[in-house]
């Protein structure tokens, strides 16, 4: 008999060789019907794979991210099986699960897959799924595995096997398809009830631009047709909200291959929006005792040798810039932290000076492979709403609370009402790999958890997810479509103060090490604006809208009045533009609705005579006529309310 320990620490005894599926059955029939995979002693495990020793176990269903990953990865096998059945001689690269669905990289030889092929593959997949094929795990020797794939003529699998250690290699057989794989997989293909192959793309083998380009087929599967239908509706909505599309339509930002890939250019309206965000955060940061600094976009290489970044990322980043005469080397700054450390070090600091909170909208540059670039979310240059707090160990908790308050204020002002936090702590079983004293870690980890509890912030703890230099807290927001995004972050750092030998003089007149806290409520301006766009579908809160008001004169005769009105509003800090086109008023209203301007002011004879405006709110709400001053006052009040949802 073996002892099986469940997540609630209860223990039950089973015969050796019991499978997670059988364990599920002993708990409930419902669970047994839904279990997809398991974690056994920390390792992902097939539901059908025997357990032969005492173990801790977690069972996963569709409701768990691990269960979904198993489901989708298994679907990648099923897709490969279908493709192999339909197109002889294709070769396979890798087929992992992704955030939503899966893909397989395939060498299709002379064949070019089309949309019509995708439909045929979907059909074949469903046919094979109905056969309820099992995924059979087989241990193979390296020699056997190499022989199999050499005979099959699949050089991609051969290459992967050649890098594996003998004795660790497994196949999974599903129907007529045998794949090199570590597993785990779902009990059988019958769980897969709905299939959608979503797109085709090119992908270099192993992400290497010098190697062959394979065809990447993306897909997603579900255990119920209804879930696929709902997903497709969501996908349509997400397409409409794609920030790259909205960014173009609303003229917020652009990219130019001539300027360089992944280097976003903020257009006037986007800049207006971004500056509003920055001004708002700056105002709050001032309230919270931050001091603004500005540092250069480059830094001497030694700065990054000291910080350790050169050793860690140097090879995978932009090459150093050299001066023509002295041959000095500079790096485009990949982060602002080292510059801020030098600011701290610039003069002696006393315990009474702490915390020192040093803030900068600092633009950083990080090399990303061109295939990884994506709109504003994956770029090579971005601006962090960065700040570093240098404090005493006993101040960490208070500082966390203060940062959490700032983040809360901002998220609320932007209508992100659904957010939660992830606390990343040390792996308690392997404390060797972390820098900093056990005492300080314990203090900081407790401080973060207490801070969350005190602020009533829903948070879950992940052990082993901390960086080697300190624990952290990440904020996840749920957008209007229920998608989760990681935004703000707060991170404790024991490493950089050590490396830069930062000290302050304590009450005891001795030198002490400060704790450094990195934090960025938005994360980066680029990523934040992308998420914001997808969240609000381009309908920004009034305070943030680049154009808050559009003035619609009913005819050219009232253009002058419109212009006077515009400059009056400008003086009241209201951003207004005029539709000067010679169009019918109905058309102007329709177009303004399309462009999502929060307010429309219709002006004609009556309005001019009485210095009034006819107000329409976006979303076809007629607010009637009011004096111009009253309108300005209404806008001012709304902006103030939006910014103060504290
Ligand atoms: Zn697999
Ligand atoms: Zn930092």
Coordinates of C-alpha atoms and ligand atoms in Angstrom, one line a residue:
X1 CA 0.0 0.0 0.0
X2 CA 1.1 3.6 -0.5
X3 CA 0.1 6.8 1.2
X4 CA -1.4 9.5 -1.0
X5 CA -1.4 13.0 0.5
X6 CA -4.1 15.5 -0.8
X7 CA -3.7 19.3 -1.0
X8 CA -5.7 19.7 2.3
X9 CA -3.0 17.5 3.9
X10 CA -5.4 14.6 4.4
X11 CA -3.8 11.2 3.7
X12 CA -5.4 8.0 2.2
X13 CA -4.0 4.6 1.4
X14 CA -4.1 2.9 -2.0
X15 CA -2.7 -0.1 -3.7
X16 CA 0.7 0.6 -5.3
X17 CA 0.1 1.2 -9.0
X18 CA -3.1 3.2 -8.5
X19 CA -3.7 5.8 -11.1
X20 CA -4.8 9.4 -10.4
X21 CA -8.1 8.5 -12.3
X22 CA -8.7 5.7 -9.8
X23 CA -7.9 8.0 -6.9
X24 CA -10.4 10.5 -8.3
X25 CA -13.0 7.7 -8.6
X26 CA -12.5 6.9 -4.9
X27 CA -13.4 10.5 -4.1
X28 CA -16.3 11.1 -6.4
X29 CA -17.7 9.8 -9.7
X30 CA -18.1 13.4 -10.9
X31 CA -14.4 14.1 -10.3
X32 CA -13.5 10.9 -12.1
X33 CA -15.5 12.0 -15.2
X34 CA -13.6 15.3 -15.3
X35 CA -10.1 14.6 -14.2
X36 CA -7.6 15.4 -17.0
X37 CA -4.2 15.2 -15.4
X38 CA -2.5 15.4 -12.1
X39 CA 0.6 16.5 -10.3
X40 CA 2.4 13.7 -8.4
X41 CA 5.2 14.7 -6.1
X42 CA 5.5 18.0 -7.9
X43 CA 5.6 16.4 -11.4
X44 CA 2.9 16.7 -14.0
X45 CA 1.4 13.2 -14.4
X46 CA -1.1 11.4 -16.7
X47 CA -4.4 10.6 -15.1
X48 CA -3.9 7.0 -16.4
X49 CA -0.2 6.7 -15.2
X50 CA 0.3 4.4 -12.2
X51 CA 1.7 5.8 -9.0
X52 CA 4.1 3.4 -7.2
X53 CA 5.3 5.2 -4.2
X54 CA 4.1 7.5 -1.4
X55 CA 3.1 10.8 -3.0
X56 CA 1.4 14.1 -2.7
X57 CA -1.2 14.5 -5.4
X58 CA -3.2 17.3 -7.0
X59 CA -6.0 16.4 -9.5
X60 CA -6.7 18.8 -12.4
X61 CA -9.9 19.3 -14.3
X62 CA -10.9 21.8 -17.1
X63 CA -11.3 24.4 -14.3
X64 CA -7.6 24.4 -13.5
X65 CA -5.0 26.1 -15.7
X66 CA -3.0 22.8 -15.5
X67 CA -6.0 20.9 -16.7
X68 CA -6.6 23.2 -19.6
X69 CA -2.9 23.0 -20.6
X70 CA -3.0 19.2 -20.6
X71 CA -6.2 19.3 -22.7
X72 CA -4.7 21.7 -25.2
X73 CA -1.4 20.0 -25.4
X74 CA -3.2 16.7 -26.0
X75 CA -5.2 18.4 -28.7
X76 CA -1.9 19.3 -30.4
X77 CA -1.2 15.6 -30.7
X78 CA -4.6 15.0 -32.1
X79 CA -4.1 17.7 -34.7
X80 CA -0.7 16.2 -35.7
X81 CA -2.4 12.8 -36.0
X82 CA -5.1 14.3 -38.2
X83 CA -2.5 16.1 -40.3
X84 CA -0.4 13.0 -40.7
X85 CA -3.5 11.1 -41.8
X86 CA -4.4 13.7 -44.4
X87 CA -1.0 14.7 -45.7
X88 CA 1.6 12.0 -46.0
X89 CA 5.2 12.8 -45.3
X90 CA 4.8 16.0 -43.2
X91 CA 7.4 16.5 -40.4
X92 CA 6.7 17.7 -37.0
X93 CA 8.6 20.2 -34.8
X94 CA 7.0 21.0 -31.4
X95 CA 3.4 21.2 -30.3
X96 CA 2.9 22.9 -26.9
X97 CA -0.2 24.4 -25.2
X98 CA -0.3 28.2 -25.1
X99 CA -2.4 30.6 -23.0
X100 CA -5.5 29.9 -25.1
X101 CA -5.2 26.7 -27.1
X102 CA -2.2 25.2 -28.7
X103 CA 0.0 25.1 -31.8
X104 CA 2.1 22.7 -33.7
X105 CA 5.1 23.6 -35.9
X106 CA 5.0 21.6 -39.1
X107 CA 7.3 21.2 -42.1
X108 CA 4.7 20.6 -44.9
X109 CA 7.4 20.3 -47.6
X110 CA 6.0 21.5 -50.9
X111 CA 2.5 21.7 -49.6
X112 CA 1.1 25.1 -48.5
X113 CA -1.7 24.8 -46.0
X114 CA -4.8 27.0 -46.7
X115 CA -7.9 27.9 -44.8
X116 CA -9.7 25.1 -46.6
X117 CA -7.2 22.7 -45.2
X118 CA -7.9 23.9 -41.7
X119 CA -11.5 23.0 -42.1
X120 CA -10.6 19.5 -43.3
X121 CA -8.1 19.0 -40.4
X122 CA -10.8 20.1 -37.9
X123 CA -13.2 17.5 -39.3
X124 CA -10.6 14.8 -39.2
X125 CA -9.7 15.7 -35.6
X126 CA -13.3 15.4 -34.5
X127 CA -13.5 12.0 -36.3
X128 CA -10.4 10.7 -34.4
X129 CA -11.6 12.3 -31.1
X130 CA -14.8 10.2 -31.3
X131 CA -12.7 7.1 -31.4
X132 CA -11.7 7.8 -27.8
X133 CA -8.1 7.0 -28.5
X134 CA -5.9 6.7 -25.4
X135 CA -2.5 8.3 -25.0
X136 CA -0.1 5.4 -24.2
X137 CA 3.1 6.2 -22.5
X138 CA 6.2 4.2 -23.6
X139 CA 9.7 4.4 -22.3
X140 CA 12.3 4.2 -25.1
X141 CA 16.0 4.2 -25.2
X142 CA 17.7 7.0 -27.1
X143 CA 18.9 4.6 -29.8
X144 CA 15.4 3.3 -30.4
X145 CA 14.0 6.8 -30.5
X146 CA 16.6 8.0 -32.9
X147 CA 16.0 4.9 -35.1
X148 CA 12.3 5.5 -35.2
X149 CA 12.4 9.1 -36.3
X150 CA 15.3 8.6 -38.7
X151 CA 13.3 5.9 -40.5
X152 CA 10.3 8.2 -40.4
X153 CA 12.5 10.9 -41.9
X154 CA 11.7 13.5 -39.2
X155 CA 14.9 15.4 -38.7
X156 CA 13.3 17.8 -36.2
X157 CA 12.4 15.1 -33.7
X158 CA 15.9 13.6 -34.3
X159 CA 17.5 16.8 -33.3
X160 CA 15.4 17.1 -30.2
X161 CA 16.2 13.5 -29.2
X162 CA 19.9 14.0 -29.8
X163 CA 19.9 16.6 -27.0
X164 CA 18.1 14.3 -24.5
X165 CA 19.7 12.1 -21.9
X166 CA 19.2 8.3 -22.4
X167 CA 16.8 6.9 -19.9
X168 CA 14.6 9.9 -19.7
X169 CA 12.9 9.6 -23.1
X170 CA 9.3 8.7 -23.6
X171 CA 6.9 8.4 -26.5
X172 CA 3.2 8.8 -26.4
X173 CA 1.1 6.8 -28.9
X174 CA -2.3 8.1 -29.8
X175 CA -4.0 6.1 -32.6
X176 CA -1.6 5.8 -35.4
X177 CA 0.5 8.7 -34.3
X178 CA 3.6 8.4 -32.2
X179 CA 5.2 11.5 -30.7
X180 CA 8.3 12.2 -28.7
X181 CA 6.8 13.7 -25.5
X182 CA 7.2 14.1 -21.8
X183 CA 3.4 14.2 -21.2
X184 CA 1.0 14.4 -19.6
X185 CA -2.1 13.9 -21.7
X186 CA -5.8 13.5 -21.1
X187 CA -7.1 10.0 -20.6
X188 CA -8.5 9.8 -24.1
X189 CA -9.3 11.9 -27.2
X190 CA -13.1 11.5 -26.4
X191 CA -12.9 14.5 -24.1
X192 CA -12.3 16.8 -27.0
X193 CA -15.8 17.7 -28.3
X194 CA -15.2 21.0 -30.1
X195 CA -12.3 22.1 -32.3
X196 CA -11.4 25.4 -34.0
X197 CA -8.1 25.9 -35.9
X198 CA -7.7 29.6 -35.6
X199 CA -4.7 30.6 -37.7
X200 CA -1.6 29.8 -39.7
X201 CA 1.7 31.5 -39.3
X202 CA 5.4 31.1 -40.2
X203 CA 7.8 30.1 -37.4
X204 CA 11.5 29.5 -37.6
X205 CA 12.6 26.2 -36.2
X206 CA 13.6 26.8 -32.7
X207 CA 13.0 30.5 -33.1
X208 CA 16.2 30.8 -35.1
X209 CA 16.0 33.1 -38.1
X210 CA 18.8 31.3 -39.8
X211 CA 16.9 28.0 -39.8
X212 CA 14.0 26.7 -41.8
X213 CA 10.7 28.4 -41.5
X214 CA 7.9 25.9 -40.5
X215 CA 4.2 26.3 -40.6
X216 CA 2.6 27.0 -37.3
X217 CA -1.0 25.9 -37.0
X218 CA -2.8 27.4 -34.1
X219 CA -6.0 25.9 -32.6
X220 CA -8.2 25.7 -29.6
X221 CA -10.4 22.9 -28.4
X222 CA -13.1 22.6 -25.7
X223 CA -14.9 19.8 -23.8
X224 CA -18.3 21.3 -24.9
X225 CA -19.5 22.9 -28.1
X226 CA -21.2 25.6 -26.2
X227 CA -17.8 26.7 -24.7
X228 CA -16.3 27.0 -28.2
X229 CA -19.3 29.1 -29.4
X230 CA -18.8 31.5 -26.4
X231 CA -15.1 31.6 -27.1
X232 CA -15.7 32.6 -30.7
X233 CA -18.0 35.4 -29.7
X234 CA -15.4 36.7 -27.3
X235 CA -12.7 36.4 -30.0
X236 CA -14.8 38.6 -32.3
X237 CA -15.2 41.2 -29.6
X238 CA -11.4 41.0 -28.8
X239 CA -10.7 41.6 -32.5
X240 CA -12.7 44.8 -32.4
X241 CA -10.8 45.9 -29.3
X242 CA -7.3 44.9 -30.6
X243 CA -5.2 47.8 -29.4
X244 CA -3.2 47.8 -32.6
X245 CA -6.4 48.4 -34.6
X246 CA -7.8 51.0 -32.2
X247 CA -4.4 52.7 -32.0
X248 CA -4.5 53.2 -35.7
X249 CA -8.1 54.3 -35.9
X250 CA -7.8 56.7 -33.0
X251 CA -4.4 58.0 -34.3
X252 CA -2.7 57.2 -31.0
X253 CA 0.6 55.6 -32.1
X254 CA 2.4 54.2 -35.1
X255 CA 5.4 52.0 -36.0
X256 CA 7.8 52.5 -38.8
X257 CA 10.3 49.9 -40.1
X258 CA 12.5 52.8 -41.1
X259 CA 12.6 54.0 -37.6
X260 CA 13.1 50.4 -36.4
X261 CA 11.0 47.4 -35.5
X262 CA 9.3 47.4 -32.1
X263 CA 10.0 51.1 -31.5
X264 CA 6.6 52.8 -30.8
X265 CA 6.1 56.3 -32.0
X266 CA 3.4 58.3 -30.0
X267 CA 1.3 60.5 -32.3
X268 CA -0.1 63.8 -30.9
X269 CA -3.4 62.3 -29.6
X270 CA -1.6 59.3 -28.1
X271 CA 0.9 61.6 -26.5
X272 CA -1.9 63.7 -25.1
X273 CA -3.3 60.6 -23.5
X274 CA 0.0 59.3 -22.2
X275 CA 0.9 62.7 -20.7
X276 CA -2.5 62.8 -18.9
X277 CA -1.7 59.4 -17.3
X278 CA 1.8 60.6 -16.4
X279 CA 0.6 63.9 -14.9
X280 CA -2.1 62.1 -12.9
X281 CA 0.4 59.6 -11.5
X282 CA 3.0 62.3 -10.8
X283 CA 0.4 64.3 -8.9
X284 CA -0.4 61.2 -6.7
X285 CA 3.2 60.4 -6.3
X286 CA 3.9 63.9 -5.0
X287 CA 1.2 63.4 -2.4
X288 CA 3.0 60.2 -1.4
X289 CA 6.4 61.8 -1.0
X290 CA 8.1 60.8 -4.3
X291 CA 10.8 62.9 -5.8
X292 CA 11.1 63.1 -9.6
X293 CA 14.5 62.6 -11.3
X294 CA 15.6 62.4 -14.9
X295 CA 18.5 60.2 -16.1
X296 CA 20.2 59.7 -19.5
X297 CA 19.1 56.9 -21.9
X298 CA 22.5 55.3 -21.8
X299 CA 24.9 54.3 -19.1
X300 CA 28.5 53.2 -19.0
X301 CA 29.0 49.4 -19.3
X302 CA 30.6 49.2 -15.9
X303 CA 27.3 50.3 -14.4
X304 CA 25.7 47.1 -15.7
X305 CA 28.7 45.0 -14.8
X306 CA 28.3 46.1 -11.2
X307 CA 24.6 45.6 -11.3
X308 CA 25.0 42.1 -12.7
X309 CA 22.8 42.8 -15.7
X310 CA 25.7 42.6 -18.1
X311 CA 26.4 39.0 -17.0
X312 CA 22.8 38.1 -17.1
X313 CA 21.5 39.7 -20.2
X314 CA 24.5 41.3 -21.9
X315 CA 24.7 38.6 -24.7
X316 CA 21.0 38.8 -25.5
X317 CA 20.7 42.5 -25.7
X318 CA 21.5 45.5 -27.8
X319 CA 25.3 45.7 -28.5
X320 CA 27.3 48.4 -26.6
X321 CA 27.7 51.8 -28.2
X322 CA 31.4 52.9 -28.3
X323 CA 32.9 56.4 -28.4
X324 CA 35.1 57.1 -31.4
X325 CA 38.2 58.2 -29.5
X326 CA 38.5 56.7 -26.0
X327 CA 36.7 53.5 -27.0
X328 CA 34.4 53.8 -24.0
X329 CA 31.5 51.4 -24.0
X330 CA 27.9 52.4 -23.2
X331 CA 24.7 50.5 -23.1
X332 CA 21.2 51.6 -24.0
X333 CA 19.7 51.4 -20.5
X334 CA 17.7 48.2 -20.1
X335 CA 16.4 49.4 -16.7
X336 CA 16.6 52.6 -14.6
X337 CA 17.6 50.9 -11.3
X338 CA 21.4 51.3 -11.6
X339 CA 21.1 55.1 -12.4
X340 CA 18.9 55.5 -9.3
X341 CA 21.4 53.6 -7.1
X342 CA 24.0 56.1 -8.1
X343 CA 21.6 58.9 -7.1
X344 CA 21.2 57.4 -3.7
X345 CA 25.0 57.0 -3.4
X346 CA 25.7 60.6 -4.5
X347 CA 25.6 61.9 -0.9
X348 CA 25.7 60.4 2.6
X349 CA 22.2 59.3 3.8
X350 CA 21.0 59.1 7.4
X351 CA 18.3 56.8 8.7
X352 CA 16.3 60.0 9.1
X353 CA 16.4 60.6 5.4
X354 CA 14.7 57.3 4.6
X355 CA 12.6 56.3 2.8
X356 CA 14.1 58.1 -0.3
X357 CA 11.6 57.7 -3.1
X358 CA 13.1 58.3 -6.4
X359 CA 10.7 58.4 -9.4
X360 CA 11.3 58.6 -13.2
X361 CA 9.3 58.0 -16.3
X362 CA 12.4 56.2 -17.6
X363 CA 12.6 54.9 -21.2
X364 CA 14.4 51.6 -21.4
X365 CA 15.6 49.5 -24.4
X366 CA 15.5 45.7 -24.5
X367 CA 16.2 43.5 -27.4
X368 CA 13.3 41.2 -28.4
X369 CA 13.4 38.9 -31.4
X370 CA 11.4 40.4 -34.2
X371 CA 9.0 37.5 -34.2
X372 CA 8.1 38.2 -30.6
X373 CA 7.2 41.9 -31.2
X374 CA 3.5 42.6 -30.8
X375 CA 1.9 46.1 -30.9
X376 CA 2.5 48.0 -27.7
X377 CA 2.7 44.9 -25.5
X378 CA 6.0 43.5 -26.8
X379 CA 8.4 46.3 -27.9
X380 CA 12.0 47.1 -27.9
X381 CA 11.7 50.5 -26.3
X382 CA 9.3 51.4 -23.5
X383 CA 8.8 53.8 -20.7
X384 CA 8.5 52.5 -17.2
X385 CA 6.6 54.6 -14.6
X386 CA 9.4 53.6 -12.5
X387 CA 10.4 54.4 -8.9
X388 CA 12.9 53.1 -6.4
X389 CA 12.3 53.3 -2.8
X390 CA 15.4 53.1 -0.6
X391 CA 14.2 52.3 3.0
X392 CA 15.1 50.6 6.2
X393 CA 14.1 47.0 6.7
X394 CA 11.5 48.1 9.2
X395 CA 9.8 50.4 6.7
X396 CA 9.1 47.8 4.0
X397 CA 5.6 47.0 5.1
X398 CA 4.6 50.7 5.3
X399 CA 6.1 51.3 1.9
X400 CA 4.2 48.4 0.4
X401 CA 0.9 49.7 1.8
X402 CA 1.6 53.1 0.3
X403 CA 2.4 51.7 -3.1
X404 CA -0.7 49.5 -3.0
X405 CA -2.7 52.6 -2.2
X406 CA -1.3 54.4 -5.3
X407 CA -2.1 51.4 -7.5
X408 CA -5.6 51.2 -6.2
X409 CA -6.3 54.9 -6.8
X410 CA -5.1 54.6 -10.4
X411 CA -6.9 51.4 -11.2
X412 CA -10.1 52.9 -9.9
X413 CA -9.7 56.1 -11.9
X414 CA -9.4 53.9 -15.0
X415 CA -12.4 51.7 -14.3
X416 CA -10.3 48.6 -13.6
X417 CA -12.5 47.5 -10.7
X418 CA -11.5 43.8 -10.9
X419 CA -8.0 43.3 -9.7
X420 CA -6.1 40.8 -7.6
X421 CA -2.5 40.2 -6.6
X422 CA 0.0 37.5 -6.7
X423 CA 2.6 37.3 -4.0
X424 CA 5.8 35.6 -5.1
X425 CA 7.9 34.2 -2.2
X426 CA 11.0 32.0 -1.9
X427 CA 10.9 28.3 -2.4
X428 CA 11.2 27.4 1.3
X429 CA 12.9 24.1 0.5
X430 CA 15.7 25.7 -1.5
X431 CA 16.8 28.9 0.2
X432 CA 20.4 28.7 -1.1
X433 CA 19.8 30.3 -4.4
X434 CA 18.6 33.6 -3.0
X435 CA 20.7 36.6 -1.9
X436 CA 20.0 38.5 1.3
X437 CA 19.8 37.2 4.9
X438 CA 17.1 34.8 6.0
X439 CA 16.0 37.3 8.6
X440 CA 15.4 40.1 6.0
X441 CA 13.6 37.7 3.7
X442 CA 11.3 36.5 6.5
X443 CA 10.6 40.1 7.4
X444 CA 9.9 41.2 3.9
X445 CA 7.7 38.2 3.1
X446 CA 5.7 38.7 6.2
X447 CA 5.5 42.5 5.4
X448 CA 4.0 41.8 1.9
X449 CA 1.4 39.4 3.2
X450 CA 0.4 41.6 6.1
X451 CA 0.2 44.6 3.8
X452 CA -2.2 42.7 1.5
X453 CA -4.3 41.5 4.5
X454 CA -4.5 45.1 5.9
X455 CA -5.6 46.5 2.6
X456 CA -8.1 43.7 2.0
X457 CA -6.5 42.9 -1.3
X458 CA -7.3 39.5 -2.7
X459 CA -4.0 37.8 -3.1
X460 CA -2.6 34.3 -3.7
X461 CA 0.8 33.1 -2.7
X462 CA 3.2 31.4 -5.2
X463 CA 6.2 29.8 -3.5
X464 CA 9.4 29.6 -5.5
X465 CA 8.3 32.5 -7.8
X466 CA 10.3 35.2 -6.1
X467 CA 13.3 36.6 -8.0
X468 CA 16.7 35.6 -6.6
X469 CA 17.1 39.1 -5.2
X470 CA 13.8 39.5 -3.4
X471 CA 10.0 38.7 -3.0
X472 CA 7.4 40.6 -5.1
X473 CA 3.8 41.5 -5.5
X474 CA 2.2 41.6 -9.0
X475 CA -1.1 43.1 -9.8
X476 CA -3.4 41.3 -12.3
X477 CA -6.4 43.1 -13.7
X478 CA -9.4 41.6 -15.4
X479 CA -10.5 43.6 -18.4
X480 CA -14.1 44.1 -19.7
X481 CA -13.9 40.7 -21.6
X482 CA -12.7 38.9 -18.5
X483 CA -9.1 38.5 -19.7
X484 CA -6.3 38.8 -17.1
X485 CA -3.4 41.1 -17.6
X486 CA -0.4 41.6 -15.4
X487 CA 0.2 45.3 -14.8
X488 CA 1.7 46.9 -11.8
X489 CA 4.5 45.3 -9.8
X490 CA 6.3 45.9 -6.4
X491 CA 9.5 44.2 -5.8
X492 CA 11.9 44.0 -2.9
X493 CA 15.6 43.9 -3.8
X494 CA 18.5 42.9 -1.5
X495 CA 20.9 42.5 -4.3
X496 CA 21.5 45.9 -5.9
X497 CA 22.2 47.7 -2.5
X498 CA 24.8 45.1 -1.9
X499 CA 26.4 45.3 -5.4
X500 CA 26.5 49.1 -5.3
X501 CA 27.5 49.1 -1.7
X502 CA 24.7 51.5 -0.7
X503 CA 24.7 52.5 2.9
X504 CA 23.0 54.8 5.4
X505 CA 24.1 55.9 8.8
X506 CA 21.8 54.4 11.5
X507 CA 20.7 55.8 14.8
X508 CA 23.6 53.8 16.2
X509 CA 26.0 55.8 14.0
X510 CA 27.0 52.6 12.2
X511 CA 26.6 51.9 8.5
X512 CA 23.6 49.9 7.4
X513 CA 22.3 48.5 4.1
X514 CA 19.1 50.0 2.8
X515 CA 16.4 47.8 1.3
X516 CA 15.5 48.8 -2.3
X517 CA 12.0 48.5 -3.6
X518 CA 11.3 48.7 -7.3
X519 CA 7.8 49.6 -8.3
X520 CA 5.8 50.5 -11.4
X521 CA 2.0 50.9 -11.0
X522 CA 1.3 50.9 -14.8
X523 CA 4.2 48.5 -15.5
X524 CA 5.1 50.5 -18.7
X525 CA 3.2 53.3 -20.4
X526 CA 3.1 51.2 -23.6
X527 CA 1.7 48.1 -22.1
X528 CA -0.7 50.0 -19.9
X529 CA -2.2 52.0 -22.8
X530 CA -2.5 48.7 -24.8
X531 CA -4.4 47.1 -21.9
X532 CA -6.5 50.2 -21.3
X533 CA -7.5 50.4 -25.0
X534 CA -8.6 46.8 -25.1
X535 CA -10.4 47.2 -21.8
X536 CA -12.4 50.3 -22.7
X537 CA -12.5 49.6 -26.5
X538 CA -11.2 53.1 -27.1
X539 CA -14.0 54.8 -25.0
X540 CA -11.7 56.4 -22.5
X541 CA -13.0 58.0 -19.3
X542 CA -13.6 61.6 -19.9
X543 CA -10.5 62.9 -18.0
X544 CA -8.3 60.8 -20.3
X545 CA -10.0 61.2 -23.7
X546 CA -7.6 63.0 -26.1
X547 CA -10.5 64.8 -27.5
X548 CA -13.3 65.3 -25.0
X549 CA -15.7 67.4 -27.0
X550 CA -16.5 67.8 -30.7
X551 CA -18.3 71.0 -31.8
X552 CA -20.7 70.4 -34.6
X553 CA -21.8 73.7 -36.3
X554 CA -25.1 73.1 -38.2
X555 CA -23.7 75.2 -41.1
X556 CA -20.7 77.3 -42.1
X557 CA -22.5 80.4 -40.8
X558 CA -21.9 79.3 -37.2
X559 CA -18.2 78.4 -37.6
X560 CA -17.1 81.6 -35.9
X561 CA -19.3 80.9 -32.9
X562 CA -17.8 77.4 -32.9
X563 CA -14.3 78.8 -32.8
X564 CA -15.0 81.2 -30.0
X565 CA -16.6 78.3 -28.1
X566 CA -13.5 76.2 -28.7
X567 CA -11.1 78.8 -27.3
X568 CA -13.4 79.3 -24.3
X569 CA -13.4 75.6 -23.6
X570 CA -9.6 75.5 -24.0
X571 CA -9.2 78.1 -21.4
X572 CA -11.3 75.9 -19.1
X573 CA -8.8 73.0 -19.8
X574 CA -11.3 71.2 -22.0
X575 CA -10.0 69.6 -25.1
X576 CA -12.4 70.3 -28.0
X577 CA -12.3 70.1 -31.8
X578 CA -14.6 71.3 -34.5
X579 CA -16.1 69.4 -37.4
X580 CA -15.7 72.0 -40.0
X581 CA -16.9 69.8 -42.9
X582 CA -19.7 70.9 -45.1
X583 CA -21.9 68.0 -44.1
X584 CA -25.4 67.6 -42.9
X585 CA -25.7 67.7 -39.1
X586 CA -27.1 64.2 -39.0
X587 CA -24.0 62.9 -40.7
X588 CA -21.7 64.8 -38.4
X589 CA -23.4 63.3 -35.4
X590 CA -23.2 59.8 -36.7
X591 CA -19.5 60.2 -37.5
X592 CA -18.8 61.7 -34.0
X593 CA -20.6 58.7 -32.5
X594 CA -18.3 56.4 -34.4
X595 CA -15.2 58.2 -33.3
X596 CA -16.4 57.8 -29.7
X597 CA -16.0 61.5 -28.6
X598 CA -17.5 61.7 -25.1
X599 CA -19.5 64.9 -25.9
X600 CA -20.9 66.6 -29.0
X601 CA -22.0 70.2 -28.9
X602 CA -24.4 71.2 -31.7
X603 CA -24.4 74.9 -32.4
X604 CA -26.8 76.8 -34.7
X605 CA -28.8 80.0 -34.8
X606 CA -30.5 79.6 -31.5
X607 CA -27.4 78.6 -29.6
X608 CA -25.4 81.5 -31.0
X609 CA -28.1 84.0 -30.1
X610 CA -28.3 82.8 -26.5
X611 CA -24.7 81.7 -26.1
X612 CA -25.8 78.2 -25.4
X613 CA -24.9 74.7 -26.6
X614 CA -27.0 71.6 -27.4
X615 CA -25.3 68.7 -25.7
X616 CA -25.2 65.1 -26.8
X617 CA -23.3 62.5 -24.9
X618 CA -21.7 59.5 -26.7
X619 CA -24.1 56.6 -26.7
X620 CA -27.0 58.7 -28.2
X621 CA -28.0 60.5 -25.0
X622 CA -29.5 64.0 -25.6
X623 CA -28.8 66.3 -22.7
X624 CA -30.7 69.3 -24.1
X625 CA -29.6 72.9 -24.2
X626 CA -27.5 74.6 -21.6
X627 CA -25.4 77.8 -21.2
X628 CA -21.8 77.4 -22.2
X629 CA -20.5 78.0 -18.7
X630 CA -22.8 75.4 -17.3
X631 CA -21.4 72.8 -19.8
X632 CA -17.8 73.7 -18.9
X633 CA -18.7 73.3 -15.2
X634 CA -20.3 70.0 -15.8
X635 CA -17.2 68.7 -17.6
X636 CA -14.9 69.9 -14.8
X637 CA -17.0 68.2 -12.2
X638 CA -17.1 64.9 -14.1
X639 CA -13.3 64.9 -14.6
X640 CA -12.8 65.6 -10.9
X641 CA -15.2 62.8 -9.9
X642 CA -13.5 60.3 -12.2
X643 CA -10.1 61.1 -10.8
X644 CA -11.2 60.8 -7.2
X645 CA -12.8 57.5 -6.9
X646 CA -10.8 56.8 -3.8
Ligands
LIG1 ZN1 2.5 15.3 -25.6
LIG2 ZN1 14.2 48.9 -10.7

